Tab-separated table of N, CA and C in Angstrom:
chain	number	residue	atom	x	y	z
A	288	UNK	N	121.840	52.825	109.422
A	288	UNK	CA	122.508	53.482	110.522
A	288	UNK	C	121.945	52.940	111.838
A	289	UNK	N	123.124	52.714	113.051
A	289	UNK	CA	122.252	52.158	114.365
A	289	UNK	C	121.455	53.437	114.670
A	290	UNK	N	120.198	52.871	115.286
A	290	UNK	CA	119.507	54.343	116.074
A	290	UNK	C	120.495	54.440	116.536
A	291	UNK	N	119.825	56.010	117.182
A	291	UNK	CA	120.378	56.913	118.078
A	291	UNK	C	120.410	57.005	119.239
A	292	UNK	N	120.448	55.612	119.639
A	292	UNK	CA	120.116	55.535	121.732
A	292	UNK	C	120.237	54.075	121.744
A	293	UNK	N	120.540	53.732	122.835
A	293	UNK	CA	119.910	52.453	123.079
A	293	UNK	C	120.152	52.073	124.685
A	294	UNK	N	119.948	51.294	125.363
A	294	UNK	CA	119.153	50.759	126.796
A	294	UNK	C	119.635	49.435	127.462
A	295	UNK	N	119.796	49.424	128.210
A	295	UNK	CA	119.952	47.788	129.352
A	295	UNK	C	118.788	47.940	130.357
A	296	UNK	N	118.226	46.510	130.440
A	296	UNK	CA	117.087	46.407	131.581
A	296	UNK	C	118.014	45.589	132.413
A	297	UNK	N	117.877	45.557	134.531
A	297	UNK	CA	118.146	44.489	135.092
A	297	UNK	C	117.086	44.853	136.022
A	298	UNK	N	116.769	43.193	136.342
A	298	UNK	CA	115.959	43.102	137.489
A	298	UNK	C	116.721	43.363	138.756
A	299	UNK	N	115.925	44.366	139.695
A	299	UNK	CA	116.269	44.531	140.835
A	299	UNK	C	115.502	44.270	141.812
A	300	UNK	N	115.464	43.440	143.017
A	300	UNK	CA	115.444	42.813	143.815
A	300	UNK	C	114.911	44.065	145.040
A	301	UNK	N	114.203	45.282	145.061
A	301	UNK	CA	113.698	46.224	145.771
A	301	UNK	C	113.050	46.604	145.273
A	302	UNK	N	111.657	47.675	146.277
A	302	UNK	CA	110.824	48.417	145.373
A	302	UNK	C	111.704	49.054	144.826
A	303	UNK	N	110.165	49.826	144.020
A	303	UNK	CA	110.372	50.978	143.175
A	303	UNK	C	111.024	51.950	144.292
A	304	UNK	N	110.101	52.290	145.387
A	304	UNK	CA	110.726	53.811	145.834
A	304	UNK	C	111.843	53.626	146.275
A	305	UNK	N	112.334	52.488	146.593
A	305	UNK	CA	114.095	52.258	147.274
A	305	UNK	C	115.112	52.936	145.809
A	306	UNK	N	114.036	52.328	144.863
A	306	UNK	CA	115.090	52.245	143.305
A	306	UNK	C	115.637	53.360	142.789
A	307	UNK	N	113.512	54.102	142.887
A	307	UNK	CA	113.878	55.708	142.564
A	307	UNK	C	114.537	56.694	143.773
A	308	UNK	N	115.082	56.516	144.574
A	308	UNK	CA	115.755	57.157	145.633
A	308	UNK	C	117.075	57.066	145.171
A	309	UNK	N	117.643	56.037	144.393
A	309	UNK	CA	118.830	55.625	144.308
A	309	UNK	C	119.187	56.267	143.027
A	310	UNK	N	118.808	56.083	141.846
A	310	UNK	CA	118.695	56.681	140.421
A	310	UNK	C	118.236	57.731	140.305
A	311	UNK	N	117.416	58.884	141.429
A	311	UNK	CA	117.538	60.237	141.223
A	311	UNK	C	118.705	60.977	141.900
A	312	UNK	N	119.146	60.379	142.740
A	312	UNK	CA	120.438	61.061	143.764
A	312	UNK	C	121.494	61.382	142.245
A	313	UNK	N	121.850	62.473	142.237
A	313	UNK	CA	122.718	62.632	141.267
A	313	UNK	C	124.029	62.506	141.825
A	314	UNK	N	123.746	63.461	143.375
A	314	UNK	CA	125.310	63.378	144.179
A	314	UNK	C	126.046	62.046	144.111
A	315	UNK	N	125.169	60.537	144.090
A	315	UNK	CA	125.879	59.326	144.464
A	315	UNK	C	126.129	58.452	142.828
A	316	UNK	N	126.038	59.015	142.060
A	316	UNK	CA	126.290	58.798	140.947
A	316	UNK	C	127.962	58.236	140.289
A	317	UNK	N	128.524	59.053	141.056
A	317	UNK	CA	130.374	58.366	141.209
A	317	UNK	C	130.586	56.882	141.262
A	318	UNK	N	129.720	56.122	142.274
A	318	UNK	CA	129.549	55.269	143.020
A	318	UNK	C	129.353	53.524	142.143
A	319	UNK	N	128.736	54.204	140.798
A	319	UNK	CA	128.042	53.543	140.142
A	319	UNK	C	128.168	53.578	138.615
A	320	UNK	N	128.937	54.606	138.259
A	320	UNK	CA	129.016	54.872	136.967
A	320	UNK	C	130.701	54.723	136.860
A	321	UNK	N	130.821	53.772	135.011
A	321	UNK	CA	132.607	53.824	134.766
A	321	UNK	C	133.011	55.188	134.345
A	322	UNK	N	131.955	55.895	134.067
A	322	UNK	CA	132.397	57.063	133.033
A	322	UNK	C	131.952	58.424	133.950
A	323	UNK	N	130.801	58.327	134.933
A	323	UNK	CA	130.210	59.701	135.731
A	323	UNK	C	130.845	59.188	136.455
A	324	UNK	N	131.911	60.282	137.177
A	324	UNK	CA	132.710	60.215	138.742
A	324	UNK	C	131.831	60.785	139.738
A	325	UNK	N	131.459	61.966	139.330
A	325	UNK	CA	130.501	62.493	140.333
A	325	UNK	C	129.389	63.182	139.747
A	326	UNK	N	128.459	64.145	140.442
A	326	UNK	CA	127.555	64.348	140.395
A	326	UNK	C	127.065	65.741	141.465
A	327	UNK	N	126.212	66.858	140.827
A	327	UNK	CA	126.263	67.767	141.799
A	327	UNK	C	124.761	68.511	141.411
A	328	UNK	N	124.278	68.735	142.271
A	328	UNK	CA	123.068	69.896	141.803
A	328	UNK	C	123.157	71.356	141.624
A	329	UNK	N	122.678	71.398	140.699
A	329	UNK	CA	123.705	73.332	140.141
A	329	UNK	C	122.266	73.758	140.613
A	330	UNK	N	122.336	75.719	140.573
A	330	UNK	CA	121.511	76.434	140.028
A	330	UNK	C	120.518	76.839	141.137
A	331	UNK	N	120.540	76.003	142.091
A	331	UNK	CA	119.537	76.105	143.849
A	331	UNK	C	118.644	75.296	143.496
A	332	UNK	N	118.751	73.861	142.724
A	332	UNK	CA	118.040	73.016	142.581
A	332	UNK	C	118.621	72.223	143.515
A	333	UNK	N	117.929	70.955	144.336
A	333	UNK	CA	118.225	70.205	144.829
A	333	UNK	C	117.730	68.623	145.003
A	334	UNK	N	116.676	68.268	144.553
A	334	UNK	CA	116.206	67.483	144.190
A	334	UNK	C	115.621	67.235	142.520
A	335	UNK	N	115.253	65.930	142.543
A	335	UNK	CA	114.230	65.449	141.070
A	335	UNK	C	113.257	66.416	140.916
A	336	UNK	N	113.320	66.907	139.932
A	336	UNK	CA	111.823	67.542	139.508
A	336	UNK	C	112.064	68.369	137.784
A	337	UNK	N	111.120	68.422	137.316
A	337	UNK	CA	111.208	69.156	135.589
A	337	UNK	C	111.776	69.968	136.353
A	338	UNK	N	112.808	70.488	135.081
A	338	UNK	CA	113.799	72.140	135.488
A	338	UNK	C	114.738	71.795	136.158
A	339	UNK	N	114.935	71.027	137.007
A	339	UNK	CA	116.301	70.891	137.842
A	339	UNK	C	117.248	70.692	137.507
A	340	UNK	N	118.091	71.408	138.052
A	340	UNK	CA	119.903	70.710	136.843
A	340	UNK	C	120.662	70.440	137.638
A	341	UNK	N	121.569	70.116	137.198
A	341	UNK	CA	122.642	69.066	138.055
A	341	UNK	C	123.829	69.472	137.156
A	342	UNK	N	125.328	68.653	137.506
A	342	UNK	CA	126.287	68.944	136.773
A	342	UNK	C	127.119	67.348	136.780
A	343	UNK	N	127.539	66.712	135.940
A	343	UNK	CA	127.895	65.449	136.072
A	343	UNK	C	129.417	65.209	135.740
A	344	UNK	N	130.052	65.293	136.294
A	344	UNK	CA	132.056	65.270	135.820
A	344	UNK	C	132.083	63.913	135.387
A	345	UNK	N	132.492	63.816	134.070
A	345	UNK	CA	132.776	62.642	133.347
A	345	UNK	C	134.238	62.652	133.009
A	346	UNK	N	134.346	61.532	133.106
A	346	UNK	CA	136.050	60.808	132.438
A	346	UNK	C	135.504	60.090	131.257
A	347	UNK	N	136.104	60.437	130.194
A	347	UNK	CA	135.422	59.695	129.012
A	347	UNK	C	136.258	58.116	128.578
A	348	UNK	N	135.147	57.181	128.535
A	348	UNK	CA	135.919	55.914	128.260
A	348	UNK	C	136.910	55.725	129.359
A	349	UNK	N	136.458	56.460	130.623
A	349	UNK	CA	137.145	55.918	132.059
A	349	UNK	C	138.706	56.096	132.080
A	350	UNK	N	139.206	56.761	131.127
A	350	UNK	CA	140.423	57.415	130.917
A	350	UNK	C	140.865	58.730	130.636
A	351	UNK	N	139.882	59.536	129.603
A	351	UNK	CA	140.235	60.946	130.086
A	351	UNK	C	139.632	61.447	128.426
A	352	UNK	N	139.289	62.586	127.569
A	352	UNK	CA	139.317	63.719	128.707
A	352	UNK	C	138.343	63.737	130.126
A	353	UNK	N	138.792	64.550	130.294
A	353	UNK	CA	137.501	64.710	131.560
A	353	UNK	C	136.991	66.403	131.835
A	354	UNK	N	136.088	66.442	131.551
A	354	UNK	CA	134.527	67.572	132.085
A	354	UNK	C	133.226	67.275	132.766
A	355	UNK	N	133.229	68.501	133.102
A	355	UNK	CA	131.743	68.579	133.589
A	355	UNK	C	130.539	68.779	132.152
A	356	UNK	N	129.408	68.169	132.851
A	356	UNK	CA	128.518	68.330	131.515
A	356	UNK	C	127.174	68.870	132.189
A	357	UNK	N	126.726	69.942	131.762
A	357	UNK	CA	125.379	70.106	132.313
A	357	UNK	C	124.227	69.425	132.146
A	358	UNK	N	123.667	69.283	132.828
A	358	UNK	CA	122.230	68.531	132.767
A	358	UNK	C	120.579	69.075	133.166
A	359	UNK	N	119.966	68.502	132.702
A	359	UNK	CA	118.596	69.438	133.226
A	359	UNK	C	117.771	68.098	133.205
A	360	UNK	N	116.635	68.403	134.274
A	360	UNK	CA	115.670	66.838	133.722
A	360	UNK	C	114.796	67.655	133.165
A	361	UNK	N	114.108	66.611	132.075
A	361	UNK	CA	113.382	66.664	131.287
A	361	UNK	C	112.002	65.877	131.536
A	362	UNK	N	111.863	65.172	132.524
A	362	UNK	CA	110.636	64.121	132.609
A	362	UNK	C	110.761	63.363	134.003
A	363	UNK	N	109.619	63.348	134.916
A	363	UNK	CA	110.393	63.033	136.318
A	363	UNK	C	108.776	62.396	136.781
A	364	UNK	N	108.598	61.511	136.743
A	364	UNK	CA	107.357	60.835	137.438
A	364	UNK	C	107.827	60.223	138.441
A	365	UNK	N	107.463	60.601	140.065
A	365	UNK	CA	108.249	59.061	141.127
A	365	UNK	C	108.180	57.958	140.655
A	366	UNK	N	109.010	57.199	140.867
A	366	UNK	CA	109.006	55.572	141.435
A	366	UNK	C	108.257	55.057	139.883
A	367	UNK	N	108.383	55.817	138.767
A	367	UNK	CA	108.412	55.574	137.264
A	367	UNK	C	109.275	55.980	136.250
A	368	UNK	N	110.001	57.426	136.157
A	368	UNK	CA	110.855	57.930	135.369
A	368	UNK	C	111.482	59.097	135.504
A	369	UNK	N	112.575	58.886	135.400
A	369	UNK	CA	113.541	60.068	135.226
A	369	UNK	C	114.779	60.209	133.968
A	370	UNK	N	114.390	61.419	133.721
A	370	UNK	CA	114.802	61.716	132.000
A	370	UNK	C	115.546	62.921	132.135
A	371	UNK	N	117.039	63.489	131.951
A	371	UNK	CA	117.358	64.323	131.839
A	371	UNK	C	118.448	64.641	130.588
A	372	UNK	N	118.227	66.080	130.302
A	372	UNK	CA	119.339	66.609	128.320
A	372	UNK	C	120.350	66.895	129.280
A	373	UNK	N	121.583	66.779	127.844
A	373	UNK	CA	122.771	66.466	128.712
A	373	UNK	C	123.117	68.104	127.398
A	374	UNK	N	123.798	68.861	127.891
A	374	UNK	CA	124.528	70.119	126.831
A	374	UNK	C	124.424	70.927	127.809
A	375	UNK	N	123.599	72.227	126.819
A	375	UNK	CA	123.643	73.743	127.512
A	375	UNK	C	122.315	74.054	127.229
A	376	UNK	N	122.061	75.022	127.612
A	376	UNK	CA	120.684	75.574	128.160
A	376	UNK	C	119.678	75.619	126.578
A	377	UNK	N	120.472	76.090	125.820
A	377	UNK	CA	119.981	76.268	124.154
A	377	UNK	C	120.012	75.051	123.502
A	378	UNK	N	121.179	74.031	123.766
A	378	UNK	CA	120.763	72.644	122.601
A	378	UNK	C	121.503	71.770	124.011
A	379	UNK	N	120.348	70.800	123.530
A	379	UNK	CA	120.609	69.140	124.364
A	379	UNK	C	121.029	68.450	123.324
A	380	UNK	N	122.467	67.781	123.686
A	380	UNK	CA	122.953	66.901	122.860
A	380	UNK	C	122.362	65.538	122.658
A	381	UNK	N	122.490	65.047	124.046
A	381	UNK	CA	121.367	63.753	124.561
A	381	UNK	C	120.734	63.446	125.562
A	382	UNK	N	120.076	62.649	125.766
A	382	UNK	CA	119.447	62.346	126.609
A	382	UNK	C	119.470	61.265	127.229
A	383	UNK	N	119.197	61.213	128.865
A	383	UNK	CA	119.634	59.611	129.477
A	383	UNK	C	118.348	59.434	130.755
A	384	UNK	N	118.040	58.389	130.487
A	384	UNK	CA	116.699	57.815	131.545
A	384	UNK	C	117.207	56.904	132.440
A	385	UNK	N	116.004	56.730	133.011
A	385	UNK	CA	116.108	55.719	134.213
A	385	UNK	C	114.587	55.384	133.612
A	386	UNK	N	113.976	54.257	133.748
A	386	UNK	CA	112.545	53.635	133.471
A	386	UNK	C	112.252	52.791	134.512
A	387	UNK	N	111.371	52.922	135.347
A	387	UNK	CA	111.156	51.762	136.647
A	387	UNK	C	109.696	51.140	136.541
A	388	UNK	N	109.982	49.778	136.835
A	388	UNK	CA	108.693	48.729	136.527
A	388	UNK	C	108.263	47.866	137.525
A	389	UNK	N	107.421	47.722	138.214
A	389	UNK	CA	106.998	47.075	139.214
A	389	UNK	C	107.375	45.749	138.519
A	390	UNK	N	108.043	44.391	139.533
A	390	UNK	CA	108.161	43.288	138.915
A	390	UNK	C	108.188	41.638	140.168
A	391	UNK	N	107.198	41.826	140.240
A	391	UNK	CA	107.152	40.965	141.874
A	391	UNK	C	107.330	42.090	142.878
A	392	UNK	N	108.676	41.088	143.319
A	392	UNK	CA	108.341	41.845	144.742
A	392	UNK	C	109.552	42.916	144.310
A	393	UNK	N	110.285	42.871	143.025
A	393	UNK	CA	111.321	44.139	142.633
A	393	UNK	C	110.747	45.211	142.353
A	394	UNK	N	111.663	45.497	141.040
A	394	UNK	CA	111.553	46.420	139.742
A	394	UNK	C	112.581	45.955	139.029
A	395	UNK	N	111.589	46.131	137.517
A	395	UNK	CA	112.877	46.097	136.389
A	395	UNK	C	113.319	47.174	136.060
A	396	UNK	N	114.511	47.896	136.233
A	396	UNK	CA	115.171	48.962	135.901
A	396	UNK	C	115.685	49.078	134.494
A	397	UNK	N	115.215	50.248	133.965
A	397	UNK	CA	116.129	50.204	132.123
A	397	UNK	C	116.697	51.591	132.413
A	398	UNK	N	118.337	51.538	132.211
A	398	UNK	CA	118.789	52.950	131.666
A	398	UNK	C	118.964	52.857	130.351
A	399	UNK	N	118.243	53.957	129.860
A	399	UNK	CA	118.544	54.348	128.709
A	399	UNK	C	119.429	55.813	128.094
A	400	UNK	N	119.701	55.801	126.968
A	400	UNK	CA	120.176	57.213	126.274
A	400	UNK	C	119.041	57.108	124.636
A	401	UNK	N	119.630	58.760	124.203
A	401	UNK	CA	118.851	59.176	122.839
A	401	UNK	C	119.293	60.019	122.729
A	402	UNK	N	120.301	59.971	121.662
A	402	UNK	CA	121.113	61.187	121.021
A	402	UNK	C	120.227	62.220	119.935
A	403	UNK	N	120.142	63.085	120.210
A	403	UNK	CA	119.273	64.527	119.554
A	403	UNK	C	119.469	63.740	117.819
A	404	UNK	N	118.663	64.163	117.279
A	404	UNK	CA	119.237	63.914	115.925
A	404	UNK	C	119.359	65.324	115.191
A	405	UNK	N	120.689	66.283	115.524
A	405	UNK	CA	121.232	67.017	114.676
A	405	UNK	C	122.162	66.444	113.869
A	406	UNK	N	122.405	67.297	112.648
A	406	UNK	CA	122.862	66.986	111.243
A	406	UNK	C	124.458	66.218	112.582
A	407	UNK	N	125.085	67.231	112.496
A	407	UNK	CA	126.809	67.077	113.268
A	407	UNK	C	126.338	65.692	114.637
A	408	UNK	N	125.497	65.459	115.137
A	408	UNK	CA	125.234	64.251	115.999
A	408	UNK	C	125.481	63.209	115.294
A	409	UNK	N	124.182	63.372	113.706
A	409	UNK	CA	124.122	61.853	112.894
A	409	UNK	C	125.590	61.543	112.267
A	410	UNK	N	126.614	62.447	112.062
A	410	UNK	CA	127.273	62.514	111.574
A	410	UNK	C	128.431	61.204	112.214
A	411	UNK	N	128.577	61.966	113.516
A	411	UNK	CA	129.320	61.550	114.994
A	411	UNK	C	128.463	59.988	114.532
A	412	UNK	N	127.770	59.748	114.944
A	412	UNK	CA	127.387	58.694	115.093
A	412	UNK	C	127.030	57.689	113.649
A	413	UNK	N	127.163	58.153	112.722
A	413	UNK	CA	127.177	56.892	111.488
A	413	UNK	C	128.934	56.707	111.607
A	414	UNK	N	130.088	57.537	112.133
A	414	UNK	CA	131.022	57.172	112.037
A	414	UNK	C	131.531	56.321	113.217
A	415	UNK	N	131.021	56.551	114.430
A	415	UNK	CA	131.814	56.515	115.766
A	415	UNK	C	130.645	55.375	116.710
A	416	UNK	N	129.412	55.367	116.168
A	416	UNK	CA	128.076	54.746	116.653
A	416	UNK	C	127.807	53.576	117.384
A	417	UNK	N	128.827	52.422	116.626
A	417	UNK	CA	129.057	51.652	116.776
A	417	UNK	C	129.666	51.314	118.007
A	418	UNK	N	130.871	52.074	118.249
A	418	UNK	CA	131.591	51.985	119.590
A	418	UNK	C	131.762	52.270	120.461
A	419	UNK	N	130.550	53.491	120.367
A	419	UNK	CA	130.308	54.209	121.243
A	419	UNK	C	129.118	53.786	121.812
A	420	UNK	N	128.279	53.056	120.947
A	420	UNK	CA	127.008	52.300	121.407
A	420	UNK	C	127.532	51.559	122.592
A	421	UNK	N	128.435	50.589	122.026
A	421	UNK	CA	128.716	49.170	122.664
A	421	UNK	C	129.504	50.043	124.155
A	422	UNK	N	130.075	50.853	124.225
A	422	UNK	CA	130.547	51.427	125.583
A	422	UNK	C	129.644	51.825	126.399
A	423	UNK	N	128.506	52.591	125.671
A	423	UNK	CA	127.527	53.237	126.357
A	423	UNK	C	126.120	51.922	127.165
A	424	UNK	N	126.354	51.100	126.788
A	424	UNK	CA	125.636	49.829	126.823
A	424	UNK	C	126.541	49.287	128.079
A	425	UNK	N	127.469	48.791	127.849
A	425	UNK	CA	128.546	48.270	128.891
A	425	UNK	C	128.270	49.092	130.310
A	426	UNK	N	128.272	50.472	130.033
A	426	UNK	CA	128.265	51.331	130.874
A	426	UNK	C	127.008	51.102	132.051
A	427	UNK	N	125.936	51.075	131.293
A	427	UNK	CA	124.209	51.431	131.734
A	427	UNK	C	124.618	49.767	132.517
A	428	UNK	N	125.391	49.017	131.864
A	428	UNK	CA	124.877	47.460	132.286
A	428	UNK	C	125.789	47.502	134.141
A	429	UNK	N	126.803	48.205	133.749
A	429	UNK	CA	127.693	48.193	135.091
A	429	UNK	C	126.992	49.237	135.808
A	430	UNK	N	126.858	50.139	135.550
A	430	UNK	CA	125.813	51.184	136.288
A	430	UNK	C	124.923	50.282	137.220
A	431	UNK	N	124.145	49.627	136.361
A	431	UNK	CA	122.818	49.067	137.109
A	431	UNK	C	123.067	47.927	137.697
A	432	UNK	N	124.065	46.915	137.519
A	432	UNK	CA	124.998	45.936	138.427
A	432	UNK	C	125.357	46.987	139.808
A	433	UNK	N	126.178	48.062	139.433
A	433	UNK	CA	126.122	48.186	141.133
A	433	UNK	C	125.158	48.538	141.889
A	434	UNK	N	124.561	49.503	141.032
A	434	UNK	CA	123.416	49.904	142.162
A	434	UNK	C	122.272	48.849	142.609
A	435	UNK	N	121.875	47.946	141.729
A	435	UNK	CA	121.821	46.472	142.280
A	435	UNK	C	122.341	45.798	143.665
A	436	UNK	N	123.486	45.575	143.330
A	436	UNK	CA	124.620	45.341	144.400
A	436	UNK	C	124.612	46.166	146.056
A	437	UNK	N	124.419	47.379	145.332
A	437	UNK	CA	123.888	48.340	146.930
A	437	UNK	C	122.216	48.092	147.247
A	438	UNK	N	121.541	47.821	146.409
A	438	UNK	CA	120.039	48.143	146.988
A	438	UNK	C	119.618	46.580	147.360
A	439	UNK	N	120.256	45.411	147.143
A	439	UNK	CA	120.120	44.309	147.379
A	439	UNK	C	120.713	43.430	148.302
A	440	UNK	N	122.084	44.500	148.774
A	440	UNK	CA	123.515	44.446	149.812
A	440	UNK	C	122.602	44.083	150.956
């Protein structure tokens, strides 16, 4: 079976703190993602930090359906990582990072995902895994092409 996650690194051409300014903003997330249109901070959270949630309106496969998905971070070091579960307050379906690496005078940026491993997840995914990998990959790779594109503009 493919794991349950997988990741794109690109080198970016700015520090870290330009990077992590850019990849914690949830609001500008539209901007940059084929599948997240937007991005919002729920709950009287407003910035990065453990506990904070956000709400992310997705178009799936950039055609439809389309919802909101809640989010919470899960792991938030500056200008090193940001990790937030994507569901409801009781079960996280998955999970999606940002990883930042000092690299000269850049950073190498990796977004990643990691799908929970419940029974009905592995399920979804020994059938669907495959193509949903390769979208979710495509995705992280165009993601991090634009925001590239803006922090290097």
């Amino acid at each position: 079976m493919k794991p349950l996650g997988g990741e794109v690194t690109l080198h970016i051409d700015a520090p870290p703190g330009r990077v992590w300014a850019l990849v914690t903003d949830v609001t500008r997330i539209g901007e940059f993602s084929p599948e997240t249109v937007a991005g919002r901070w729920t709950g009287g959270s407003t910035g990065p930090e453990v506990g904070a949630t956000f709400a992310g309106k997705v178009i799936r496969n950039g055609v439809g359906p389309t919802y909101w998905s809640a989010c919470q971070v899960t792991r938030c070091e500056p200008e090193r990582l940001f990790e937030f579960s994507v569901g409801t307050k009781k079960v996280a379906v998955n999970n999606w990072g940002y990883r930042l690496e000092p690299s000269g005078a850049g950073t190498d940026v990796t977004e990643y995902y990691r799908l929970e491993p419940m029974l009905p997840v592995r399920l979804y995914w020994a059938l669907l895994g495959r193509g949903r990998g390769r979208t979710n990959e495509n995705g992280m790779r165009t993601t991090l092409e634009r925001m590239k594109s803006v922090l290097e503009g």
